[in-house]
PDB file of C-alpha atoms in Angstrom:
ATOM      1  CA  UNK A1170      12.946 -21.638  -1.859  1.00  0.00           C
ATOM      2  CA  UNK A1171       9.290 -20.338  -1.649  1.00  0.00           C
ATOM      3  CA  UNK A1172       8.458 -18.392   1.478  1.00  0.00           C
ATOM      4  CA  UNK A1173       5.286 -16.764   0.655  1.00  0.00           C
ATOM      5  CA  UNK A1174       1.976 -17.644  -1.191  1.00  0.00           C
ATOM      6  CA  UNK A1175      -1.813 -17.297  -0.659  1.00  0.00           C
ATOM      7  CA  UNK A1176      -3.191 -17.896   2.753  1.00  0.00           C
ATOM      8  CA  UNK A1177      -6.583 -18.565   4.250  1.00  0.00           C
ATOM      9  CA  UNK A1178      -6.965 -14.805   4.885  1.00  0.00           C
ATOM     10  CA  UNK A1179      -5.119 -13.177   1.905  1.00  0.00           C
ATOM     11  CA  UNK A1180      -5.021 -14.004  -1.782  1.00  0.00           C
ATOM     12  CA  UNK A1181      -2.120 -13.229  -4.153  1.00  0.00           C
ATOM     13  CA  UNK A1182      -1.660 -13.860  -7.769  1.00  0.00           C
ATOM     14  CA  UNK A1183       1.024 -16.553  -8.653  1.00  0.00           C
ATOM     15  CA  UNK A1184       3.035 -13.562 -10.291  1.00  0.00           C
ATOM     16  CA  UNK A1185       3.106 -11.539  -7.145  1.00  0.00           C
ATOM     17  CA  UNK A1186       4.034 -14.527  -4.987  1.00  0.00           C
ATOM     18  CA  UNK A1187       7.003 -15.128  -7.359  1.00  0.00           C
ATOM     19  CA  UNK A1188       7.953 -11.442  -7.093  1.00  0.00           C
ATOM     20  CA  UNK A1189       7.976 -11.612  -3.338  1.00  0.00           C
ATOM     21  CA  UNK A1190      10.043 -14.843  -3.223  1.00  0.00           C
ATOM     22  CA  UNK A1191      12.536 -13.406  -5.710  1.00  0.00           C
ATOM     23  CA  UNK A1192      12.973 -10.231  -3.691  1.00  0.00           C
ATOM     24  CA  UNK A1193      13.704 -12.469  -0.649  1.00  0.00           C
ATOM     25  CA  UNK A1194      16.034 -14.602  -2.544  1.00  0.00           C
ATOM     26  CA  UNK A1195      18.033 -11.596  -4.287  1.00  0.00           C
ATOM     27  CA  UNK A1196      17.947  -9.618  -1.020  1.00  0.00           C
ATOM     28  CA  UNK A1197      16.824  -6.616  -3.006  1.00  0.00           C
ATOM     29  CA  UNK A1198      13.914  -4.174  -2.116  1.00  0.00           C
ATOM     30  CA  UNK A1199      10.516  -5.180  -3.910  1.00  0.00           C
ATOM     31  CA  UNK A1200       9.104  -2.095  -5.366  1.00  0.00           C
ATOM     32  CA  UNK A1201       5.432  -2.569  -5.699  1.00  0.00           C
ATOM     33  CA  UNK A1202       3.193  -0.459  -7.957  1.00  0.00           C
ATOM     34  CA  UNK A1203      -0.606  -0.592  -8.690  1.00  0.00           C
ATOM     35  CA  UNK A1204      -3.816   1.150  -8.214  1.00  0.00           C
ATOM     36  CA  UNK A1205      -4.676   2.289  -4.671  1.00  0.00           C
ATOM     37  CA  UNK A1206      -6.502  -0.310  -2.858  1.00  0.00           C
ATOM     38  CA  UNK A1207      -5.021  -3.435  -4.504  1.00  0.00           C
ATOM     39  CA  UNK A1208      -3.350  -4.611  -1.190  1.00  0.00           C
ATOM     40  CA  UNK A1209       0.162  -3.226  -1.574  1.00  0.00           C
ATOM     41  CA  UNK A1210       0.447  -2.310   2.093  1.00  0.00           C
ATOM     42  CA  UNK A1211      -1.425  -5.544   3.210  1.00  0.00           C
ATOM     43  CA  UNK A1212       1.146  -7.578   1.432  1.00  0.00           C
ATOM     44  CA  UNK A1213       3.879  -6.566   3.735  1.00  0.00           C
ATOM     45  CA  UNK A1214       1.740  -7.121   6.777  1.00  0.00           C
ATOM     46  CA  UNK A1215       0.952 -10.821   5.410  1.00  0.00           C
ATOM     47  CA  UNK A1216       4.519 -11.546   4.618  1.00  0.00           C
ATOM     48  CA  UNK A1217       5.712 -10.501   8.060  1.00  0.00           C
ATOM     49  CA  UNK A1218       3.020 -12.647   9.669  1.00  0.00           C
ATOM     50  CA  UNK A1219       3.812 -15.733   7.322  1.00  0.00           C
ATOM     51  CA  UNK A1220       7.563 -15.365   8.212  1.00  0.00           C
ATOM     52  CA  UNK A1221       6.982 -14.756  11.914  1.00  0.00           C
ATOM     53  CA  UNK A1222       8.970 -11.606  11.379  1.00  0.00           C
ATOM     54  CA  UNK A1223       8.589  -8.204  12.960  1.00  0.00           C
ATOM     55  CA  UNK A1224       7.041  -5.485  10.580  1.00  0.00           C
ATOM     56  CA  UNK A1225       8.543  -2.068  10.617  1.00  0.00           C
ATOM     57  CA  UNK A1226       6.282   0.570   8.799  1.00  0.00           C
ATOM     58  CA  UNK A1227       7.593   3.808   7.514  1.00  0.00           C
ATOM     59  CA  UNK A1228       4.609   5.841   6.274  1.00  0.00           C
ATOM     60  CA  UNK A1229       5.808   8.424   3.807  1.00  0.00           C
ATOM     61  CA  UNK A1230       4.363  11.906   3.559  1.00  0.00           C
ATOM     62  CA  UNK A1231       4.991  14.935   1.405  1.00  0.00           C
ATOM     63  CA  UNK A1232       7.181  16.386   4.067  1.00  0.00           C
ATOM     64  CA  UNK A1233       9.131  13.174   4.932  1.00  0.00           C
ATOM     65  CA  UNK A1234      12.993  13.327   4.501  1.00  0.00           C
ATOM     66  CA  UNK A1235      15.305  10.423   3.912  1.00  0.00           C
ATOM     67  CA  UNK A1236      17.247  11.229   6.991  1.00  0.00           C
ATOM     68  CA  UNK A1237      14.269  10.582   9.354  1.00  0.00           C
ATOM     69  CA  UNK A1238      14.515   6.923   8.287  1.00  0.00           C
ATOM     70  CA  UNK A1239      18.067   6.704   9.483  1.00  0.00           C
ATOM     71  CA  UNK A1240      17.870   8.904  12.648  1.00  0.00           C
ATOM     72  CA  UNK A1241      17.044  12.303  13.997  1.00  0.00           C
ATOM     73  CA  UNK A1242      19.052  14.531  16.279  1.00  0.00           C
ATOM     74  CA  UNK A1243      16.841  16.267  18.926  1.00  0.00           C
ATOM     75  CA  UNK A1244      18.687  19.475  19.453  1.00  0.00           C
ATOM     76  CA  UNK A1245      15.725  21.164  21.034  1.00  0.00           C
ATOM     77  CA  UNK A1246      15.545  18.659  23.836  1.00  0.00           C
ATOM     78  CA  UNK A1247      19.381  18.900  24.385  1.00  0.00           C
ATOM     79  CA  UNK A1248      19.017  22.644  24.568  1.00  0.00           C
ATOM     80  CA  UNK A1249      16.311  22.396  27.181  1.00  0.00           C
ATOM     81  CA  UNK A1250      18.181  19.975  29.251  1.00  0.00           C
ATOM     82  CA  UNK A1251      21.170  22.123  29.060  1.00  0.00           C
ATOM     83  CA  UNK A1252      19.133  24.931  30.575  1.00  0.00           C
ATOM     84  CA  UNK A1253      17.762  22.845  33.217  1.00  0.00           C
ATOM     85  CA  UNK A1254      21.356  21.581  34.209  1.00  0.00           C
ATOM     86  CA  UNK A1255      20.712  18.002  33.339  1.00  0.00           C
ATOM     87  CA  UNK A1256      23.721  15.651  33.123  1.00  0.00           C
ATOM     88  CA  UNK A1257      22.237  13.976  30.068  1.00  0.00           C
ATOM     89  CA  UNK A1258      23.621  16.826  27.830  1.00  0.00           C
ATOM     90  CA  UNK A1259      27.130  15.380  28.120  1.00  0.00           C
ATOM     91  CA  UNK A1260      26.251  12.400  26.138  1.00  0.00           C
ATOM     92  CA  UNK A1261      24.860  13.383  22.763  1.00  0.00           C
ATOM     93  CA  UNK A1262      23.664   9.855  22.105  1.00  0.00           C
ATOM     94  CA  UNK A1263      20.735  10.543  24.410  1.00  0.00           C
ATOM     95  CA  UNK A1264      19.298  12.779  21.771  1.00  0.00           C
ATOM     96  CA  UNK A1265      19.700  10.508  18.814  1.00  0.00           C
ATOM     97  CA  UNK A1266      16.300   9.173  17.788  1.00  0.00           C
ATOM     98  CA  UNK A1267      16.800   5.946  15.567  1.00  0.00           C
ATOM     99  CA  UNK A1268      14.598   5.808  12.402  1.00  0.00           C
ATOM    100  CA  UNK A1269      12.836   2.796  10.916  1.00  0.00           C
ATOM    101  CA  UNK A1270      15.984   1.854   8.807  1.00  0.00           C
ATOM    102  CA  UNK A1271      18.150   1.980  11.974  1.00  0.00           C
ATOM    103  CA  UNK A1272      15.415  -0.161  13.683  1.00  0.00           C
ATOM    104  CA  UNK A1273      15.506  -2.585  10.810  1.00  0.00           C
ATOM    105  CA  UNK A1274      19.303  -2.811  10.618  1.00  0.00           C
ATOM    106  CA  UNK A1275      19.740  -3.545  14.334  1.00  0.00           C
ATOM    107  CA  UNK A1276      16.697  -6.034  14.697  1.00  0.00           C
ATOM    108  CA  UNK A1277      17.547  -9.252  16.440  1.00  0.00           C
ATOM    109  CA  UNK A1278      15.162 -11.066  14.013  1.00  0.00           C
ATOM    110  CA  UNK A1279      15.125 -10.342  10.260  1.00  0.00           C
ATOM    111  CA  UNK A1280      12.273  -7.820   9.921  1.00  0.00           C
ATOM    112  CA  UNK A1281      10.063  -6.837   7.064  1.00  0.00           C
ATOM    113  CA  UNK A1282      10.734  -3.145   6.387  1.00  0.00           C
ATOM    114  CA  UNK A1283       7.680  -1.457   4.560  1.00  0.00           C
ATOM    115  CA  UNK A1284       8.442   2.008   3.056  1.00  0.00           C
ATOM    116  CA  UNK A1285       4.908   2.866   2.138  1.00  0.00           C
ATOM    117  CA  UNK A1286       3.849   5.188  -0.657  1.00  0.00           C
ATOM    118  CA  UNK A1287       7.343   6.352  -1.559  1.00  0.00           C
ATOM    119  CA  UNK A1288       6.026   8.501  -4.413  1.00  0.00           C
ATOM    120  CA  UNK A1289       4.454  11.047  -1.824  1.00  0.00           C
ATOM    121  CA  UNK A1290       7.894  12.520  -0.979  1.00  0.00           C
ATOM    122  CA  UNK A1291       9.872  14.918  -3.175  1.00  0.00           C
ATOM    123  CA  UNK A1292      11.707  13.754  -6.238  1.00  0.00           C
ATOM    124  CA  UNK A1293      15.120  13.519  -4.357  1.00  0.00           C
ATOM    125  CA  UNK A1294      13.865  11.178  -1.622  1.00  0.00           C
ATOM    126  CA  UNK A1295      14.627   7.911  -3.425  1.00  0.00           C
ATOM    127  CA  UNK A1296      18.071   9.099  -4.488  1.00  0.00           C
ATOM    128  CA  UNK A1297      18.855  10.068  -0.819  1.00  0.00           C
ATOM    129  CA  UNK A1298      18.312   6.436   0.260  1.00  0.00           C
ATOM    130  CA  UNK A1299      20.308   4.800  -2.608  1.00  0.00           C
ATOM    131  CA  UNK A1300      23.533   4.160  -0.665  1.00  0.00           C
ATOM    132  CA  UNK A1301      21.754   3.040   2.689  1.00  0.00           C
ATOM    133  CA  UNK A1302      19.508   0.507   0.741  1.00  0.00           C
ATOM    134  CA  UNK A1303      22.493  -0.724  -1.352  1.00  0.00           C
ATOM    135  CA  UNK A1304      25.012  -0.923   1.367  1.00  0.00           C
ATOM    136  CA  UNK A1305      22.685  -1.587   4.255  1.00  0.00           C
ATOM    137  CA  UNK A1306      24.815   0.723   6.339  1.00  0.00           C
ATOM    138  CA  UNK A1307      25.068   4.416   7.302  1.00  0.00           C
ATOM    139  CA  UNK A1308      27.198   6.844   9.472  1.00  0.00           C
ATOM    140  CA  UNK A1309      25.894   8.679  12.431  1.00  0.00           C
ATOM    141  CA  UNK A1310      27.928  11.950  12.233  1.00  0.00           C
ATOM    142  CA  UNK A1311      27.048  13.170  15.855  1.00  0.00           C
ATOM    143  CA  UNK A1312      28.455  10.102  17.432  1.00  0.00           C
ATOM    144  CA  UNK A1313      30.793   8.749  14.985  1.00  0.00           C
ATOM    145  CA  UNK A1314      29.006   5.290  14.891  1.00  0.00           C
ATOM    146  CA  UNK A1315      28.687   3.182  11.786  1.00  0.00           C
ATOM    147  CA  UNK A1316      25.289   1.420  11.837  1.00  0.00           C
ATOM    148  CA  UNK A1317      25.398  -1.741   9.587  1.00  0.00           C
ATOM    149  CA  UNK A1318      22.646  -4.246   9.122  1.00  0.00           C
ATOM    150  CA  UNK A1319      23.255  -7.373  11.281  1.00  0.00           C
ATOM    151  CA  UNK A1320      21.089  -9.146   8.489  1.00  0.00           C
ATOM    152  CA  UNK A1321      19.561  -7.741   5.327  1.00  0.00           C
ATOM    153  CA  UNK A1322      15.906  -6.877   6.122  1.00  0.00           C
ATOM    154  CA  UNK A1323      13.124  -7.712   3.597  1.00  0.00           C
ATOM    155  CA  UNK A1324      12.366  -4.351   2.224  1.00  0.00           C
ATOM    156  CA  UNK A1325       8.956  -3.724   0.595  1.00  0.00           C
ATOM    157  CA  UNK A1326       8.467  -0.281  -1.174  1.00  0.00           C
ATOM    158  CA  UNK A1327       5.080   0.820  -2.334  1.00  0.00           C
ATOM    159  CA  UNK A1328       4.142   3.441  -4.829  1.00  0.00           C
ATOM    160  CA  UNK A1329       0.908   4.662  -6.332  1.00  0.00           C
ATOM    161  CA  UNK A1330       2.667   6.063  -9.420  1.00  0.00           C
ATOM    162  CA  UNK A1331       2.060   9.647  -8.492  1.00  0.00           C
ATOM    163  CA  UNK A1332       5.660  10.431  -9.470  1.00  0.00           C
ATOM    164  CA  UNK A1333       8.351   8.812 -11.626  1.00  0.00           C
ATOM    165  CA  UNK A1334      11.175   7.312  -9.564  1.00  0.00           C
ATOM    166  CA  UNK A1335      14.814   7.728 -10.640  1.00  0.00           C
ATOM    167  CA  UNK A1336      16.377   5.172 -12.855  1.00  0.00           C
ATOM    168  CA  UNK A1337      19.252   4.676 -10.424  1.00  0.00           C
ATOM    169  CA  UNK A1338      16.765   3.735  -7.663  1.00  0.00           C
ATOM    170  CA  UNK A1339      14.828   1.427  -9.867  1.00  0.00           C
ATOM    171  CA  UNK A1340      17.949  -0.471 -10.953  1.00  0.00           C
ATOM    172  CA  UNK A1341      18.354  -1.427  -7.167  1.00  0.00           C
ATOM    173  CA  UNK A1342      14.824  -2.834  -6.804  1.00  0.00           C
ATOM    174  CA  UNK A1343      12.995  -5.907  -7.958  1.00  0.00           C
ATOM    175  CA  UNK A1344       9.858  -4.453  -9.639  1.00  0.00           C
ATOM    176  CA  UNK A1345       6.243  -5.670  -9.733  1.00  0.00           C
ATOM    177  CA  UNK A1346       3.088  -4.058 -10.913  1.00  0.00           C
ATOM    178  CA  UNK A1347       0.130  -5.520  -9.279  1.00  0.00           C
ATOM    179  CA  UNK A1348      -2.600  -5.781 -11.963  1.00  0.00           C
ATOM    180  CA  UNK A1349      -6.159  -5.445 -11.139  1.00  0.00           C
ATOM    181  CA  UNK A1350      -7.712  -8.728 -10.316  1.00  0.00           C
ATOM    182  CA  UNK A1351      -9.912 -10.601 -12.769  1.00  0.00           C
ATOM    183  CA  UNK A1352     -13.308 -11.870 -11.862  1.00  0.00           C
ATOM    184  CA  UNK A1353     -12.221 -15.295 -10.767  1.00  0.00           C
ATOM    185  CA  UNK A1354      -9.439 -13.747  -8.475  1.00  0.00           C
ATOM    186  CA  UNK A1355     -11.961 -11.310  -7.161  1.00  0.00           C
ATOM    187  CA  UNK A1356     -14.320 -14.110  -6.149  1.00  0.00           C
ATOM    188  CA  UNK A1357     -11.538 -15.726  -4.247  1.00  0.00           C
ATOM    189  CA  UNK A1358     -10.798 -12.577  -2.484  1.00  0.00           C
ATOM    190  CA  UNK A1359     -14.411 -11.945  -1.681  1.00  0.00           C
ATOM    191  CA  UNK A1360     -14.966 -15.493  -0.472  1.00  0.00           C
ATOM    192  CA  UNK A1361     -12.092 -15.021   2.031  1.00  0.00           C
ATOM    193  CA  UNK A1362     -13.719 -12.009   3.599  1.00  0.00           C
ATOM    194  CA  UNK A1363     -17.398 -13.219   3.204  1.00  0.00           C
ATOM    195  CA  UNK A1364     -17.558 -16.905   3.075  1.00  0.00           C
ATOM    196  CA  UNK A1365     -21.260 -17.054   3.441  1.00  0.00           C
ATOM    197  CA  UNK A1366     -22.100 -14.515   0.610  1.00  0.00           C
ATOM    198  CA  UNK A1367     -24.696 -15.988  -1.771  1.00  0.00           C
ATOM    199  CA  UNK A1368     -23.344 -16.905  -5.087  1.00  0.00           C
ATOM    200  CA  UNK A1369     -26.121 -15.098  -7.143  1.00  0.00           C
ATOM    201  CA  UNK A1370     -25.626 -11.986  -5.155  1.00  0.00           C
ATOM    202  CA  UNK A1371     -21.833 -11.995  -5.696  1.00  0.00           C
ATOM    203  CA  UNK A1372     -22.247 -12.686  -9.414  1.00  0.00           C
ATOM    204  CA  UNK A1373     -24.613  -9.775  -9.764  1.00  0.00           C
ATOM    205  CA  UNK A1374     -22.523  -7.358  -7.704  1.00  0.00           C
ATOM    206  CA  UNK A1375     -19.444  -8.243  -9.731  1.00  0.00           C
ATOM    207  CA  UNK A1376     -21.273  -7.391 -12.847  1.00  0.00           C
ATOM    208  CA  UNK A1377     -22.303  -4.045 -11.438  1.00  0.00           C
ATOM    209  CA  UNK A1378     -18.726  -3.488 -10.181  1.00  0.00           C
ATOM    210  CA  UNK A1379     -17.033  -4.228 -13.436  1.00  0.00           C
ATOM    211  CA  UNK A1380     -19.647  -2.137 -15.367  1.00  0.00           C
ATOM    212  CA  UNK A1381     -18.636   0.841 -13.120  1.00  0.00           C
ATOM    213  CA  UNK A1382     -14.984   0.231 -13.649  1.00  0.00           C
ATOM    214  CA  UNK A1383     -15.339   0.034 -17.452  1.00  0.00           C
ATOM    215  CA  UNK A1384     -17.273   3.528 -17.412  1.00  0.00           C
ATOM    216  CA  UNK A1385     -15.084   5.752 -19.706  1.00  0.00           C
ATOM    217  CA  UNK A1386     -13.394   8.859 -18.207  1.00  0.00           C
ATOM    218  CA  UNK A1387     -13.919   7.876 -14.608  1.00  0.00           C
ATOM    219  CA  UNK A1388     -11.643  10.111 -12.347  1.00  0.00           C
ATOM    220  CA  UNK A1389     -11.234   7.219  -9.905  1.00  0.00           C
ATOM    221  CA  UNK A1390     -11.986   3.601 -10.646  1.00  0.00           C
ATOM    222  CA  UNK A1391     -13.378   1.608  -7.641  1.00  0.00           C
ATOM    223  CA  UNK A1392     -10.661  -0.625  -6.071  1.00  0.00           C
ATOM    224  CA  UNK A1393     -10.679  -4.084  -4.535  1.00  0.00           C
ATOM    225  CA  UNK A1394     -10.912  -2.655  -1.018  1.00  0.00           C
ATOM    226  CA  UNK A1395     -13.868  -0.423  -2.034  1.00  0.00           C
ATOM    227  CA  UNK A1396     -15.632  -3.460  -3.590  1.00  0.00           C
ATOM    228  CA  UNK A1397     -15.282  -5.225  -0.174  1.00  0.00           C
ATOM    229  CA  UNK A1398     -16.796  -2.180   1.600  1.00  0.00           C
ATOM    230  CA  UNK A1399     -19.678  -2.113  -0.809  1.00  0.00           C
ATOM    231  CA  UNK A1400     -20.443  -5.917  -0.250  1.00  0.00           C
ATOM    232  CA  UNK A1401     -20.282  -5.400   3.410  1.00  0.00           C
ATOM    233  CA  UNK A1402     -22.959  -2.814   3.166  1.00  0.00           C
ATOM    234  CA  UNK A1403     -25.022  -4.912   0.843  1.00  0.00           C
ATOM    235  CA  UNK A1404     -24.911  -7.816   3.268  1.00  0.00           C
ATOM    236  CA  UNK A1405     -25.714  -5.488   6.199  1.00  0.00           C
ATOM    237  CA  UNK A1406     -28.760  -4.316   4.328  1.00  0.00           C
ATOM    238  CA  UNK A1407     -29.694  -8.015   3.428  1.00  0.00           C
ATOM    239  CA  UNK A1408     -29.721  -7.051  -0.170  1.00  0.00           C
ATOM    240  CA  UNK A1409     -30.688  -9.870  -2.551  1.00  0.00           C
ATOM    241  CA  UNK A1410     -29.320 -10.372  -6.067  1.00  0.00           C
ATOM    242  CA  UNK A1411     -32.749  -9.633  -7.485  1.00  0.00           C
ATOM    243  CA  UNK A1412     -32.962  -6.255  -5.575  1.00  0.00           C
ATOM    244  CA  UNK A1413     -29.480  -5.343  -6.912  1.00  0.00           C
ATOM    245  CA  UNK A1414     -30.448  -6.260 -10.473  1.00  0.00           C
ATOM    246  CA  UNK A1415     -33.674  -4.415 -10.304  1.00  0.00           C
ATOM    247  CA  UNK A1416     -31.929  -1.334  -9.253  1.00  0.00           C
ATOM    248  CA  UNK A1417     -29.602  -1.641 -12.122  1.00  0.00           C
ATOM    249  CA  UNK A1418     -32.354  -2.162 -14.750  1.00  0.00           C
ATOM    250  CA  UNK A1419     -34.245   0.792 -13.564  1.00  0.00           C
ATOM    251  CA  UNK A1420     -31.390   2.997 -14.748  1.00  0.00           C
ATOM    252  CA  UNK A1421     -30.440   4.386 -11.287  1.00  0.00           C
ATOM    253  CA  UNK A1422     -27.391   4.254  -9.321  1.00  0.00           C
ATOM    254  CA  UNK A1423     -26.583   1.157  -7.562  1.00  0.00           C
ATOM    255  CA  UNK A1424     -27.449   0.989  -3.788  1.00  0.00           C
ATOM    256  CA  UNK A1425     -24.684   2.244  -1.406  1.00  0.00           C
ATOM    257  CA  UNK A1426     -22.906   3.947  -4.401  1.00  0.00           C
ATOM    258  CA  UNK A1427     -20.874   6.139  -2.082  1.00  0.00           C
ATOM    259  CA  UNK A1428     -18.550   3.053  -1.312  1.00  0.00           C
ATOM    260  CA  UNK A1429     -17.611   2.783  -4.882  1.00  0.00           C
ATOM    261  CA  UNK A1430     -17.846   6.334  -6.388  1.00  0.00           C
ATOM    262  CA  UNK A1431     -15.735   9.093  -4.773  1.00  0.00           C
ATOM    263  CA  UNK A1432     -16.158  12.060  -7.029  1.00  0.00           C
ATOM    264  CA  UNK A1433     -19.174  14.112  -8.014  1.00  0.00           C
ATOM    265  CA  UNK A1434     -18.280  13.856 -11.789  1.00  0.00           C
ATOM    266  CA  UNK A1435     -18.023  10.060 -11.597  1.00  0.00           C
ATOM    267  CA  UNK A1436     -21.578   9.879  -9.897  1.00  0.00           C
ATOM    268  CA  UNK A1437     -22.952  12.073 -12.660  1.00  0.00           C
ATOM    269  CA  UNK A1438     -21.217   9.962 -15.464  1.00  0.00           C
ATOM    270  CA  UNK A1439     -22.425   6.628 -14.279  1.00  0.00           C
ATOM    271  CA  UNK A1440     -25.916   8.127 -13.522  1.00  0.00           C
ATOM    272  CA  UNK A1441     -26.081   9.599 -17.004  1.00  0.00           C
ATOM    273  CA  UNK A1442     -24.977   6.240 -18.616  1.00  0.00           C
ATOM    274  CA  UNK A1443     -27.547   4.180 -16.639  1.00  0.00           C
ATOM    275  CA  UNK A1444     -30.304   6.665 -17.760  1.00  0.00           C
ATOM    276  CA  UNK A1445     -29.195   6.332 -21.297  1.00  0.00           C
ATOM    277  CA  UNK A1446     -29.179   2.453 -21.121  1.00  0.00           C
ATOM    278  CA  UNK A1447     -32.706   2.434 -19.657  1.00  0.00           C
ATOM    279  CA  UNK A1448     -33.875   4.664 -22.477  1.00  0.00           C
ATOM    280  CA  UNK A1449     -32.404   2.387 -25.101  1.00  0.00           C
ATOM    281  CA  UNK A1450     -34.430  -0.462 -23.380  1.00  0.00           C
ATOM    282  CA  UNK A1451     -31.368  -2.433 -22.393  1.00  0.00           C
TER     283      UNK A1451
END
């Protein structure tokens, strides 16, 4: 049964909606890959909102260890309390800090668990979570407890493809690659955020945006979120379609280019190509 689709505030492709619903049906983690800024994190937020479910977000960093998602034992606090003569030290459970997986497993309501940017961690991180994500259970060695999911959480895992993930991990996931939206879908996304935008301005802005994305050898192509930032600035400056087109035809950089281009070499590349186009009389 379908549980998720586009909403008034968030547009998804039919393929992505099917992937989300398949993940819910199969009770398998959904692994999302795609360019940064394509809405992978936002999807988990919108899914939780659509289901009326709590959202637990585990933001992965280069120093994150899998154990932190289960629990952490605060030995430092226990030592300090021991030195102070606190009665708390007699119960080691007082020093066990549940992680996001523990919280998800013991939630009264089936939650959405977001494991965000899993590829930032070291290569062993996904493998260290294989058993827990497969069995939805783990052992707390310090207390002897067995923590088992009362109901399987909906797990969304995002990756920016910075590292390859192990095959054994991939086998346990339902995979979806978020392709970059085409012009029609981008129009729908923009109209959700800026319903009053003039059609001519949007048409011209999208032409400029796709021209930039198609520039060869860009270090970083502008994303959907950067397009929205750029349009917000154009609207704040009351930029017209004619002004935007004039700036393009004069062979310079587009207004507010810092919202789209984030590397010096990309700025130089776009500026050079714009200058060459102007000299060729295009």
